[in-house]
mmCIF file of C-alpha atoms in Angstrom:
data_model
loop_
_atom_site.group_PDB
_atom_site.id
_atom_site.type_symbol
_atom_site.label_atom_id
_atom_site.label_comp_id
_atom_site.label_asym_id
_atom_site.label_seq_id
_atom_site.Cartn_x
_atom_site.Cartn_y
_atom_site.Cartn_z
ATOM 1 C CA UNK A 24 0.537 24.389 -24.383
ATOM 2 C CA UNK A 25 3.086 23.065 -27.279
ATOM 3 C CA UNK A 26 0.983 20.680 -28.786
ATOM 4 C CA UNK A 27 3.049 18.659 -31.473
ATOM 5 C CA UNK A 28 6.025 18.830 -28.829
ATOM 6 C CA UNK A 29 3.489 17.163 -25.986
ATOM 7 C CA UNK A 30 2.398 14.383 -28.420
ATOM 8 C CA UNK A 31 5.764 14.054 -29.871
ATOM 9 C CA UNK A 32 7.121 13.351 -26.205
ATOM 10 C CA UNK A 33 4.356 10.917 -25.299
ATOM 11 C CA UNK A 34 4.999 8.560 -28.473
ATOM 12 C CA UNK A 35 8.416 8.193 -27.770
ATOM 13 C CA UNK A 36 8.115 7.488 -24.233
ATOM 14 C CA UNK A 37 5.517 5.027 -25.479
ATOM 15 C CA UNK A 38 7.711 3.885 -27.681
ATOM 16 C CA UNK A 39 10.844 2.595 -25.219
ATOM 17 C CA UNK A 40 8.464 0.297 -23.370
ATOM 18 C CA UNK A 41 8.363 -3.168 -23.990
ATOM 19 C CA UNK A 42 5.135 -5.271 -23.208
ATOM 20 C CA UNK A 43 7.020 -7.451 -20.537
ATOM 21 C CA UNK A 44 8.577 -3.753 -18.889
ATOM 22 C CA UNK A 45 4.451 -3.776 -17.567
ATOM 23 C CA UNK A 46 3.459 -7.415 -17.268
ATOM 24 C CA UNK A 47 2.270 -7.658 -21.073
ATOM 25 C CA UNK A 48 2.651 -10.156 -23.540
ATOM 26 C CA UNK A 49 4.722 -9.548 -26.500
ATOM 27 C CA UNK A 50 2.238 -11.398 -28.665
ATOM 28 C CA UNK A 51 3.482 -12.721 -32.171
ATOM 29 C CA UNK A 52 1.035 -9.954 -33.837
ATOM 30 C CA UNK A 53 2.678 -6.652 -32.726
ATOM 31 C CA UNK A 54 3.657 -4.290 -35.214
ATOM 32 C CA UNK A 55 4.580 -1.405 -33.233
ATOM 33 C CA UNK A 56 7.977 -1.469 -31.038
ATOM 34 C CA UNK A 57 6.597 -0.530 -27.505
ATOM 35 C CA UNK A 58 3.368 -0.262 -25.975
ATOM 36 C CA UNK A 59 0.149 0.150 -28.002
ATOM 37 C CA UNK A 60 -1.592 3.442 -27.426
ATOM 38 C CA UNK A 61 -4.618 1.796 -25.752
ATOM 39 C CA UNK A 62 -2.166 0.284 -23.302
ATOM 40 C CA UNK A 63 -0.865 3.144 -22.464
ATOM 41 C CA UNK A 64 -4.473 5.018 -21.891
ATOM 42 C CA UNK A 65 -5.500 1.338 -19.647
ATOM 43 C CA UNK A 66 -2.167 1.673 -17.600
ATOM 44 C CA UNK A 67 -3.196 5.190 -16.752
ATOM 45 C CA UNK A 68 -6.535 4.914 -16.033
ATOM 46 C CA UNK A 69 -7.673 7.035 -19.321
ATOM 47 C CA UNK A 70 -10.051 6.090 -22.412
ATOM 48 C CA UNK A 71 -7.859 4.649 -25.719
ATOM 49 C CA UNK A 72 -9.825 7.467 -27.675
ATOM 50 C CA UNK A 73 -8.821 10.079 -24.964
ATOM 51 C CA UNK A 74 -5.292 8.912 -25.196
ATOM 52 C CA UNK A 75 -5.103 8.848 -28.861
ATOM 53 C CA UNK A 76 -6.478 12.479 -29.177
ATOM 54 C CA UNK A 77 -3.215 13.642 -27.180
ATOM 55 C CA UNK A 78 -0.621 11.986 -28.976
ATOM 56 C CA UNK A 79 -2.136 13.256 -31.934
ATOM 57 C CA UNK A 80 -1.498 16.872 -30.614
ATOM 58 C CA UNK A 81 -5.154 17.473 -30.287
ATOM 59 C CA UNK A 82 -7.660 18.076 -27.643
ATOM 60 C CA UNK A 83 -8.094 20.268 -24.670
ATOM 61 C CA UNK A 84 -4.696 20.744 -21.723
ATOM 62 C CA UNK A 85 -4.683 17.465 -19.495
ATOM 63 C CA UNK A 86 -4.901 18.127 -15.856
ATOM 64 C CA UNK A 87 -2.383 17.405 -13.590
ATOM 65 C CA UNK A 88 -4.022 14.355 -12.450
ATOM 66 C CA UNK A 89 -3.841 12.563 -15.813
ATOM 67 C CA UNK A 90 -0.508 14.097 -16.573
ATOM 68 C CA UNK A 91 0.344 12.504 -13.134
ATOM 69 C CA UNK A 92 -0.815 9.314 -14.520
ATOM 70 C CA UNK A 93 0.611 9.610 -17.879
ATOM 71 C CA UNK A 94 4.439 10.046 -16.018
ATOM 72 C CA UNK A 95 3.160 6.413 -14.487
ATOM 73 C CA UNK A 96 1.983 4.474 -16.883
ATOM 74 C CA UNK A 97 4.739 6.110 -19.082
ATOM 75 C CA UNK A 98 7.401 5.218 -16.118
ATOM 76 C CA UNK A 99 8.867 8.741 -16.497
ATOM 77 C CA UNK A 100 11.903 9.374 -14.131
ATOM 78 C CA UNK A 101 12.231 12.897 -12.249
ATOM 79 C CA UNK A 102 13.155 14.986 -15.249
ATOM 80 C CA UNK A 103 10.877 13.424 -17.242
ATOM 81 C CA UNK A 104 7.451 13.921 -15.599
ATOM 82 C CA UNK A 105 8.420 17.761 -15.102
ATOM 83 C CA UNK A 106 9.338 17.870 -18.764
ATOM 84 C CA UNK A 107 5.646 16.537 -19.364
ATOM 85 C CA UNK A 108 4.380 18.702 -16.967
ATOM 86 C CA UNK A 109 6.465 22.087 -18.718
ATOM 87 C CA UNK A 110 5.072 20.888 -22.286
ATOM 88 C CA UNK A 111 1.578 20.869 -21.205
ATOM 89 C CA UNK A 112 1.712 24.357 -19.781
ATOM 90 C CA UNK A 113 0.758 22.856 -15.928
ATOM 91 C CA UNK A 114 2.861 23.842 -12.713
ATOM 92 C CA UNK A 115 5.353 21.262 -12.052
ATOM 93 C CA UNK A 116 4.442 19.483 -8.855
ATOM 94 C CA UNK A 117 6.932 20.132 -5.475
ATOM 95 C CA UNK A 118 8.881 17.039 -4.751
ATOM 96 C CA UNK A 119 7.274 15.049 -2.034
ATOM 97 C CA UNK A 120 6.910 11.689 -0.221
ATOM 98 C CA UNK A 121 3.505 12.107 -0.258
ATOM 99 C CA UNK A 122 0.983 10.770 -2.385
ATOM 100 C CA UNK A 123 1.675 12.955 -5.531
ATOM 101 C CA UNK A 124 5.144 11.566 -5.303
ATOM 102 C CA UNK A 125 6.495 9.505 -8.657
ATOM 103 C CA UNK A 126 5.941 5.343 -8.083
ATOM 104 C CA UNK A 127 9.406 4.382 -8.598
ATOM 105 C CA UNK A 128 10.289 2.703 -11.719
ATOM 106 C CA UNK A 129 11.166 -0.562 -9.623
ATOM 107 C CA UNK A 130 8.636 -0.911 -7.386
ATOM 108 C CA UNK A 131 5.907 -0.240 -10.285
ATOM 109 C CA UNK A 132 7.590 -3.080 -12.828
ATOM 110 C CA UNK A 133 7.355 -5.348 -9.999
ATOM 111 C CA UNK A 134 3.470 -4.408 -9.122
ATOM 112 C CA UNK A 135 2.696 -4.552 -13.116
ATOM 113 C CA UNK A 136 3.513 -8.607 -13.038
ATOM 114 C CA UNK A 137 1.285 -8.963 -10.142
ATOM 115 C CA UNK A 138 -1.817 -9.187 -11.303
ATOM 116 C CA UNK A 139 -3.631 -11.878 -9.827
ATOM 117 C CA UNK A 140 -2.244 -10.895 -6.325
ATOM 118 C CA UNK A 141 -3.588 -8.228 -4.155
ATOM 119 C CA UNK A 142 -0.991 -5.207 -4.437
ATOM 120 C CA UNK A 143 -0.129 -1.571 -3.946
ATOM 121 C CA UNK A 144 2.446 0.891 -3.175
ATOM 122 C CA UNK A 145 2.650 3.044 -0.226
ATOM 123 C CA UNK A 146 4.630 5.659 1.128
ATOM 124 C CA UNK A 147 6.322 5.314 4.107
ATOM 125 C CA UNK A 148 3.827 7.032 6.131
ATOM 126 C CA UNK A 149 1.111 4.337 4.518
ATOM 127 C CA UNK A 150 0.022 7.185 2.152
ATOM 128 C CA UNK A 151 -1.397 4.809 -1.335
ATOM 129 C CA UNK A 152 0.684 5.841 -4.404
ATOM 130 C CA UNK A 153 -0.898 3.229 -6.863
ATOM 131 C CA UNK A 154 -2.840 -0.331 -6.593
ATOM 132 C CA UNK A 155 -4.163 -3.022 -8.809
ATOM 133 C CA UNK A 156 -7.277 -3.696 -8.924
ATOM 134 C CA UNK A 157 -7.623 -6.784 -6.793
ATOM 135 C CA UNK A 158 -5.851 -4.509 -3.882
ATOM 136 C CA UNK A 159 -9.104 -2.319 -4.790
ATOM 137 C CA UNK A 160 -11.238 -5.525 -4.256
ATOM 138 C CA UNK A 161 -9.894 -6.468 -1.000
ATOM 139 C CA UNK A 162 -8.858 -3.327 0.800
ATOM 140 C CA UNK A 163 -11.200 -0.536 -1.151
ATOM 141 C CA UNK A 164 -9.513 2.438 -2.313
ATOM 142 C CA UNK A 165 -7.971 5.539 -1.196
ATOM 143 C CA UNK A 166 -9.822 8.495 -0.166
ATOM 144 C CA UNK A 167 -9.290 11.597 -2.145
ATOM 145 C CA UNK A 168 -8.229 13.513 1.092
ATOM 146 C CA UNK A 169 -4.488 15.196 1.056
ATOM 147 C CA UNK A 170 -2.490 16.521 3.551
ATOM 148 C CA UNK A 171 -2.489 14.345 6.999
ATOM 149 C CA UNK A 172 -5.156 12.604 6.174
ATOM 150 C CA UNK A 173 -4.037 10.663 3.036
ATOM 151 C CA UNK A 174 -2.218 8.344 5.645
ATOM 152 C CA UNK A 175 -3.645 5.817 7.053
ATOM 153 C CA UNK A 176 -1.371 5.729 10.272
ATOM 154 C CA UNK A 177 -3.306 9.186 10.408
ATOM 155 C CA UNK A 178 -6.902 8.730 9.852
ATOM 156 C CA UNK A 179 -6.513 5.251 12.180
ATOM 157 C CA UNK A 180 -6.376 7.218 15.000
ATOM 158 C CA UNK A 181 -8.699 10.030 13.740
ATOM 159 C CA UNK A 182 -11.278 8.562 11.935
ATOM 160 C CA UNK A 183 -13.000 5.840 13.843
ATOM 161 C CA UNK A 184 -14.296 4.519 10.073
ATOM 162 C CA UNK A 185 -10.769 3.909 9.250
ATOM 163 C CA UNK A 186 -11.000 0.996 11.606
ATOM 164 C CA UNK A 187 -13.572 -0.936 9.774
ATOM 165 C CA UNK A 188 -11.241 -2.539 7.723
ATOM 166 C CA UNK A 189 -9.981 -4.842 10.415
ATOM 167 C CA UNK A 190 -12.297 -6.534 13.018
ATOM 168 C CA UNK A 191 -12.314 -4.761 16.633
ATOM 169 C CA UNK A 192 -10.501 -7.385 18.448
ATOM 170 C CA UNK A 193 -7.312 -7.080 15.885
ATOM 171 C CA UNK A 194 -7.587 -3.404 16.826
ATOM 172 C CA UNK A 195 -4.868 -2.793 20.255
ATOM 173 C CA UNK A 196 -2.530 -4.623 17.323
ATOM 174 C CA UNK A 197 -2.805 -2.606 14.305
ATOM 175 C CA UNK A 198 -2.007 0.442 16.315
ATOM 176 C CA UNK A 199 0.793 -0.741 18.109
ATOM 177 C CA UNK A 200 2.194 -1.734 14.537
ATOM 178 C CA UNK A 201 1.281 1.347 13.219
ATOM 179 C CA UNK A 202 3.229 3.535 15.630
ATOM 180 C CA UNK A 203 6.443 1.368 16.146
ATOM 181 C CA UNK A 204 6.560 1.873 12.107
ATOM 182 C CA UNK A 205 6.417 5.299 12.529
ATOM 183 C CA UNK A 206 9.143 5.700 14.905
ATOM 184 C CA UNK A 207 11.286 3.946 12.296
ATOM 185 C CA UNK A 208 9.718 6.500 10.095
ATOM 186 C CA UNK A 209 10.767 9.216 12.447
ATOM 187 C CA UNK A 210 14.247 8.473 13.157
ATOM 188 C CA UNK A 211 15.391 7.700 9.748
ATOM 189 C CA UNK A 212 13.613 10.820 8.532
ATOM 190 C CA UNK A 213 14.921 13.193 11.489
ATOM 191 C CA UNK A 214 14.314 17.033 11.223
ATOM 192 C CA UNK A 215 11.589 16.361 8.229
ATOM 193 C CA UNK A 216 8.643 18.638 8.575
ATOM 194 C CA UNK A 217 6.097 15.738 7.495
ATOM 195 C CA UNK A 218 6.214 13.470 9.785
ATOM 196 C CA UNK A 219 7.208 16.148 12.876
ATOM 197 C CA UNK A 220 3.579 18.007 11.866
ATOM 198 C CA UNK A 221 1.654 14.396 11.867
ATOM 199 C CA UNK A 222 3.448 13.133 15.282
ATOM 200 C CA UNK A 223 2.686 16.336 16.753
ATOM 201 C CA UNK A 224 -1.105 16.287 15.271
ATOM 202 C CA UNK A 225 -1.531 12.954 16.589
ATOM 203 C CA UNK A 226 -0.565 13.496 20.190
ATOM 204 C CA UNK A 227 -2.733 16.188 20.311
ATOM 205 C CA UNK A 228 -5.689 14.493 18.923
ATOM 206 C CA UNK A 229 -5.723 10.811 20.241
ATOM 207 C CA UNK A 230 -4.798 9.718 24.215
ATOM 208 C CA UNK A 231 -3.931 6.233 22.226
ATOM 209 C CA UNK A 232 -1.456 7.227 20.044
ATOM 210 C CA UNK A 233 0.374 9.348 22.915
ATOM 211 C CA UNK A 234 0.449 6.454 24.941
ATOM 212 C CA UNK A 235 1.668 4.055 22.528
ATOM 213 C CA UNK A 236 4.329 6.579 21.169
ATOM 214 C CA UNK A 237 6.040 7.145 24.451
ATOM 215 C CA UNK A 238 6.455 3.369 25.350
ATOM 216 C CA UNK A 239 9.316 4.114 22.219
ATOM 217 C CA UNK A 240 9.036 0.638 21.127
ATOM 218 C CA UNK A 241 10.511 0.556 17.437
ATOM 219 C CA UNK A 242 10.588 -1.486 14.530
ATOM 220 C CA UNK A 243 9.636 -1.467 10.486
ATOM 221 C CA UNK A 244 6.437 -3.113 9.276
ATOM 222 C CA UNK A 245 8.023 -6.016 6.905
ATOM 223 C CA UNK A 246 5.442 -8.604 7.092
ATOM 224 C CA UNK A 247 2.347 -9.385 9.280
ATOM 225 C CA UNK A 248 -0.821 -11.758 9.326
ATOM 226 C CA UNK A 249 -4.355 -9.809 8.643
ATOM 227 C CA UNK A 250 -7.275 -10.488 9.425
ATOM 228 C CA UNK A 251 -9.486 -8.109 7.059
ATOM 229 C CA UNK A 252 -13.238 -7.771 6.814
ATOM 230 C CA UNK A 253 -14.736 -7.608 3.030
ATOM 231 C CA UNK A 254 -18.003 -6.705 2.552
ATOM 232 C CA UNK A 255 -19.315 -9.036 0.687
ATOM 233 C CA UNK A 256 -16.757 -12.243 1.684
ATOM 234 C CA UNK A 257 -16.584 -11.690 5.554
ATOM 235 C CA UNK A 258 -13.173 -11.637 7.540
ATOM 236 C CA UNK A 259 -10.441 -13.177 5.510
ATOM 237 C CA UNK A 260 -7.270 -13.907 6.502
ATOM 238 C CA UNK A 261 -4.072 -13.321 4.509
ATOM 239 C CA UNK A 262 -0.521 -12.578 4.982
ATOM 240 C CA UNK A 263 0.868 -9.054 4.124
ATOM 241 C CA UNK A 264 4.638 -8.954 2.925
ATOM 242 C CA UNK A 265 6.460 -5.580 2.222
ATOM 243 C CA UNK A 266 9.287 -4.718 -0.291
ATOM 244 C CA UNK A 267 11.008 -1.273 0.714
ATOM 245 C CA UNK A 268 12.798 1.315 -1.711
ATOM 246 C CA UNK A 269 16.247 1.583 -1.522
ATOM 247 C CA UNK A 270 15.989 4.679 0.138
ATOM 248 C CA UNK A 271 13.070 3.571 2.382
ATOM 249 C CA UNK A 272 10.860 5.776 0.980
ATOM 250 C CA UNK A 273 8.466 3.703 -0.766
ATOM 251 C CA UNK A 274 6.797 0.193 -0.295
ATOM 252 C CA UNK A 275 5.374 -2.399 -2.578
ATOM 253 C CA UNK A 276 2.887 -4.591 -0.349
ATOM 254 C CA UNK A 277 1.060 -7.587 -1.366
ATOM 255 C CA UNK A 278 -1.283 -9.937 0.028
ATOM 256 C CA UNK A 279 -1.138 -13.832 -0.177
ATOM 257 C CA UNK A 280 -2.642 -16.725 1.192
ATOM 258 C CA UNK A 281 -1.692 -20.411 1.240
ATOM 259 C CA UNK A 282 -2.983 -22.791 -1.042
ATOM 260 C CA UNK A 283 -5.417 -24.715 0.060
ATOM 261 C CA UNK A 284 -6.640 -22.366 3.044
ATOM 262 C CA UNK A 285 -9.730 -21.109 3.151
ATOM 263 C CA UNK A 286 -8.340 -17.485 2.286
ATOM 264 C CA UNK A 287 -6.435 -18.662 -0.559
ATOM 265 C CA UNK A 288 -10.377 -19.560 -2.289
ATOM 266 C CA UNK A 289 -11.151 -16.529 -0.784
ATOM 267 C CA UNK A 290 -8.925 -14.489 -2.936
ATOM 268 C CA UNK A 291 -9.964 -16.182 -6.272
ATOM 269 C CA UNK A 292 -13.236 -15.620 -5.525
ATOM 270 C CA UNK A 293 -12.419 -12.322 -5.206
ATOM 271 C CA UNK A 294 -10.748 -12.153 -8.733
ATOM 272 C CA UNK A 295 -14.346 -13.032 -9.738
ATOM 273 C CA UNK A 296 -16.160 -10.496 -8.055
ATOM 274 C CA UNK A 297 -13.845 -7.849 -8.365
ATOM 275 C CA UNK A 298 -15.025 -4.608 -6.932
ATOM 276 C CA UNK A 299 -18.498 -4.547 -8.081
ATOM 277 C CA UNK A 300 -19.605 -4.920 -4.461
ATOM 278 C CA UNK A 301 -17.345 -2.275 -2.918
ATOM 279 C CA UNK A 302 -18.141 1.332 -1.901
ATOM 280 C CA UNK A 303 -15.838 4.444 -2.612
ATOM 281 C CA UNK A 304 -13.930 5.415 0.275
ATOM 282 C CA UNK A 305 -15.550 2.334 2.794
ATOM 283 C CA UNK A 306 -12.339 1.387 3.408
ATOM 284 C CA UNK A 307 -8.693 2.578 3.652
ATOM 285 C CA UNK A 308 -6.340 1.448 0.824
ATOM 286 C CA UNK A 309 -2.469 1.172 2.541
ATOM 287 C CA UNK A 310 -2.931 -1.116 5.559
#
């Protein structure tokens, strides 16, 4: 691993963000001309003192998890992240629309200045890329599972746990959504090997699904009303909008309620609570 040539490349990517780029104040007290080093490590998930040992050229290889979250935080394009991942000696990762695929830069500014609302992004087979932390609160977060799956879409009609999320009677509706998305899915992504392998997996595993998929009904997952059950707050309702990547690939979701409802105190109350009351993995994290 090159070292000074890793921690050289981290400052200066470090150094070409602004505060606002990631939903931070400037502040009239900042001396350096991007982000702050313990910004960086809290954007990625890593401890300032971790953080600080790398840019200083020191410390043990990173993994490619945290190099993975390093080309976020950092909002590293393409080239970038597989320079990152060629400086610190690690395999550069396959392209993918998966979930080790790069948040793009748009859709990862926009999540950054929501931070009191509820908010993740998603592939386009509901496979969670990234979330805040009141997304966490509300929804839980993602298993670590990969392949099949990491998609929800997937493991709702596999994994009868996957279901807890929503109450029973909301059921028969979440899976029609779920497959007329994926038809969408499936036509704009014709020939791909991803979604032919899940489609094909899912027939063979759930009499639902099959049914559902033949009646060929169609259409993209934009916005919806949810009913979802917390564990701690019971069944709160919210609305969920969607913001789609140019190319389709990618969505930004958030969840809102309106003022003066009861799931609009519902919300700040979760603020408060955070998710000091949830369980890893209870439920899924890309609904």
């Amino acid at each position: 691993m090159n070292h000074s040539e890793f921690a050289a490349f981290l400052k200066s990517r470090r150094d070409r963000i602004r505060p606002a780029d990631v939903g931070l104040p400037a502040g009239p007290r900042r001396r350096v001309p991007g982000l702050r080093r313990e910004e960086v490590a809290q954007l990625a998930g890593l401890s300032a003192d971790y953080y600080t040992e790398l840019e200083r050229g020191r410390g043990a290889q990173p993994s490619a998890q945290v190099l993975t979250a390093l080309a976020r935080a950092l909002r590293l394009n393409g080239d970038e992240r597989d320079h990152l991942f060629r400086l610190a000696d690690r395999p550069i990762p396959p392209a993918t629309h998966g979930p080790a695929a790069q948040v793009q830069p748009a859709l990862l500014g926009l999540l950054d200045r929501l931070a009191t609302t509820p908010a993740q992004v998603i592939t386009d087979l509901h496979q969670t890329l990234v979330q805040n932390e009141l997304a966490a609160a509300l929804i839980g977060r993602p298993p670590a599972v990969r392949g099949p799956a990491a998609s929800l879409v997937y493991r709702w009609f596999t994994d009868p746990d996957a279901r807890g999320l929503y109450p029973p009677e909301d059921h028969p509706h979440h899976s029609r959504v779920f497959v007329a998305d994926l038809q969408a899915v499936a036509a704009r992504r014709s020939g791909d090997s991803e979604v032919r392998r899940m489609v094909a997996a899912l027939r063979r595993r759930s009499e639902e699904f099959a049914a559902l998929w033949d009646t060929h009904d169609v259409a993209l997952r934009r916005t919806d009303h949810k009913r979802i059950v917390h564990p701690s707050l019971g069944v709160i309702e919210v609305d969920c909008h969607s913001l789609f990547s140019e190319d389709g690939h990618q969505r930004l979701l958030w969840f809102s309620a309106p003022p003066g409802t009861e799931g609009a105190a519902q919300l700040e109350l979760l603020s408060v609570i955070g998710t000091q009351d949830m369980t890893a993995g209870e439920h899924s994290a890309s609904p």
